[in-house]
Amino acid sequence: MTEQKSIKSTHSKFKNTNQSWGGRFNEPVDAFVARFTASVNFDKRLYEHDILGSIAHASMLSDSGVISESEAKQIIEELQNIAKDIDTGAFTWTEDLEDVHMNIEAALIDRIGKVGKKLHTGRSRNDQVATDIRLWLRDEIDEISTLLTSLQEKMINLADSEHQTIMPGFTHLQTAQPVTFGHHILAWNEMLERDYGRLKDCRVRMNQCPLGSAALAGTSYPIDRHHTAINLGFDKATENSLDSVSDRDFAIEFCSFASILLTHLSRMSEELILWTSAQFQFVSLPDRFCTGSSIMPQKKNPDVPELVRGKTGRVHGNLVSLLTLMKSQPLAYNKDNQEDKEPIFDTVDTVKDCLRAFADMTPAIQINKKEMFEAAKSGFSTATDLADYLVIKGLPFRDAHDVVGKAVAFGISENRDLSEMTLDELTSFSSNISEDVFDILTLEGSVKSRDHVGGTSPDQVKSAAERALLKIQNR
Ligand code: ARG
């Protein structure tokens, strides 16, 4: 009710000059409705790709004999001039012309007159916008792939140089078994490796050209869809015109990739935040990645990882927005789809910033080897090694587990690690224990013994880092 009132009250102020569909209308579009339905304020970001699509369309129209060669030439030249004007800021956008497509088309008609009116032959804004976002997102995907690869390279290098550094490995955030820091960082890299694969898959499915689908049913002009598709670097033309103008799966897929990536980055962020705390002190971040507190003089806060962790929320939100946007939409195009752009733009911007933040931070992480080592020593992290030792000496695993449990209880009461007990003390728990036990009770012995593909031994980590590097170099 209130909305209706406001629509009426602004009606007299109507200034809309959009003539694109003027023929059928008895009264001009209401000023509020014009503002409400306009998207140019955000979709002008697509201008470069909109013009690329229009140039390919004009060239196809002339090759197919729908417009003349000289008309196509005139259209293409002026579209290039418009692109330059937009680049330099000399172009005036107007909300009255609703979106990026109509702003550019109106400028073309304004500048070259009648010939400009021929550009929209055999197409609709529906296939035009579907093409534009794909072209735009494809370029962004390529940039994101490069950023992701560069972050992976930095992580792999860090893992390689820390392949011998010992830290506690955790389950339930309780000290579990010693691992190498390089192994931990390579675990991060594996997450990113899968993210990269998802991004590539998404690009493959996205790289099909909707142009020629027109409003929904195709067009009666003798167009050559293959021509435009190849010209624009697509692998092929899409198969079904109804699907082409309404499909936004590629955007959902991209946002799913981004959501999983941000989930991964949030896990890494969380670990950096924990590790930089006074309670862990495993690593320090240079001051340039941190801020202080206005009240507590001692504070140095890990703002960058905290913000990456926080930004995960908006990226997940964008995915949910798109899924909800598409849910229950009947075929074919619906105006709802105009709402796809802001979540996509925001996701791209956020992903690029977060990857950059991590790529800058990763080589700058300062590792406090001593603290990590001490922490690994303090939680009976070699207890499993002692149990495995007893199994090799002939005890069934369950009995070995029980023996070690008793030794750990003794260690807790004495405040001593297993490696700090005497041989006599240890043999009191099992006569199977002899002098060689100390080889495996040390942290170095423990990590060294996990010497298989995917294990944490320094040798394995070194070769895993080499393999990982080779993989990204061969992309
Ligand atoms: N601005 C519109 C969008 O982003 C372009 C397509 C409009 N098509 C239409 N028939 N109203 O979706």
GROMACS .gro file of N, CA, C and O and ligand atoms in nm, residues 39 43 98-99 101 125-126 129 248 333 335 337-338 341, ligand 1:
model
   68
   39SER      N    1   1.966  -0.130  -1.359
   39SER     CA    2   2.083  -0.204  -1.308
   39SER      C    3   2.214  -0.139  -1.350
   39SER      O    4   2.321  -0.187  -1.316
   43ASP      N    5   2.576  -0.289  -1.336
   43ASP     CA    6   2.615  -0.375  -1.449
   43ASP      C    7   2.702  -0.303  -1.552
   43ASP      O    8   2.752  -0.365  -1.646
   98GLU      N    9   1.819   0.224  -1.817
   98GLU     CA   10   1.813   0.098  -1.743
   98GLU      C   11   1.942   0.022  -1.720
   98GLU      O   12   1.984   0.002  -1.607
   99ASP      N   13   2.004  -0.026  -1.825
   99ASP     CA   14   2.120  -0.113  -1.801
   99ASP      C   15   2.235  -0.082  -1.898
   99ASP      O   16   2.224   0.005  -1.986
  101HIS      N   17   2.350  -0.253  -2.139
  101HIS     CA   18   2.323  -0.285  -2.280
  101HIS      C   19   2.254  -0.170  -2.351
  101HIS      O   20   2.291  -0.130  -2.461
  125ARG      N   21   1.831  -0.867  -2.519
  125ARG     CA   22   1.918  -0.847  -2.403
  125ARG      C   23   1.932  -0.976  -2.322
  125ARG      O   24   2.024  -0.991  -2.243
  126ASN      N   25   1.838  -1.068  -2.343
  126ASN     CA   26   1.844  -1.192  -2.265
  126ASN      C   27   1.965  -1.278  -2.301
  126ASN      O   28   2.036  -1.328  -2.214
  129VAL      N   29   2.296  -1.051  -2.217
  129VAL     CA   30   2.347  -1.047  -2.079
  129VAL      C   31   2.406  -1.182  -2.038
  129VAL      O   32   2.508  -1.189  -1.970
  248ARG      N   33   2.184  -1.992  -1.495
  248ARG     CA   34   2.287  -1.922  -1.418
  248ARG      C   35   2.368  -2.023  -1.335
  248ARG      O   36   2.433  -1.986  -1.237
  333TYR      N   37   1.388  -1.666  -1.943
  333TYR     CA   38   1.443  -1.553  -1.868
  333TYR      C   39   1.337  -1.489  -1.779
  333TYR      O   40   1.221  -1.474  -1.817
  335LYS      N   41   1.314  -1.146  -1.490
  335LYS     CA   42   1.387  -1.027  -1.445
  335LYS      C   43   1.466  -1.053  -1.315
  335LYS      O   44   1.564  -0.985  -1.286
  337ASN      N   45   1.673  -1.252  -1.268
  337ASN     CA   46   1.813  -1.282  -1.301
  337ASN      C   47   1.904  -1.160  -1.297
  337ASN      O   48   2.026  -1.175  -1.288
  338GLN      N   49   1.843  -1.043  -1.306
  338GLN     CA   50   1.924  -0.922  -1.295
  338GLN      C   51   1.995  -0.915  -1.159
  338GLN      O   52   2.098  -0.850  -1.144
  341LYS      N   53   2.405  -1.027  -1.056
  341LYS     CA   54   2.535  -0.961  -1.077
  341LYS      C   55   2.608  -0.922  -0.950
  341LYS      O   56   2.728  -0.948  -0.934
  476ARG     N1   57   1.954  -0.595  -1.720
  476ARG     C1   58   1.896  -0.720  -1.754
  476ARG     C2   59   1.959  -0.830  -1.669
  476ARG     O1   60   2.058  -0.810  -1.612
  476ARG     C3   61   1.916  -0.749  -1.897
  476ARG     C4   62   1.815  -0.840  -1.958
  476ARG     C5   63   1.682  -0.779  -1.956
  476ARG     N2   64   1.588  -0.847  -2.033
  476ARG     C6   65   1.456  -0.822  -2.026
  476ARG     N3   66   1.380  -0.886  -2.106
  476ARG     N4   67   1.406  -0.739  -1.940
  476ARG     O2   68   1.910  -0.939  -1.660
   0.00000   0.00000   0.00000
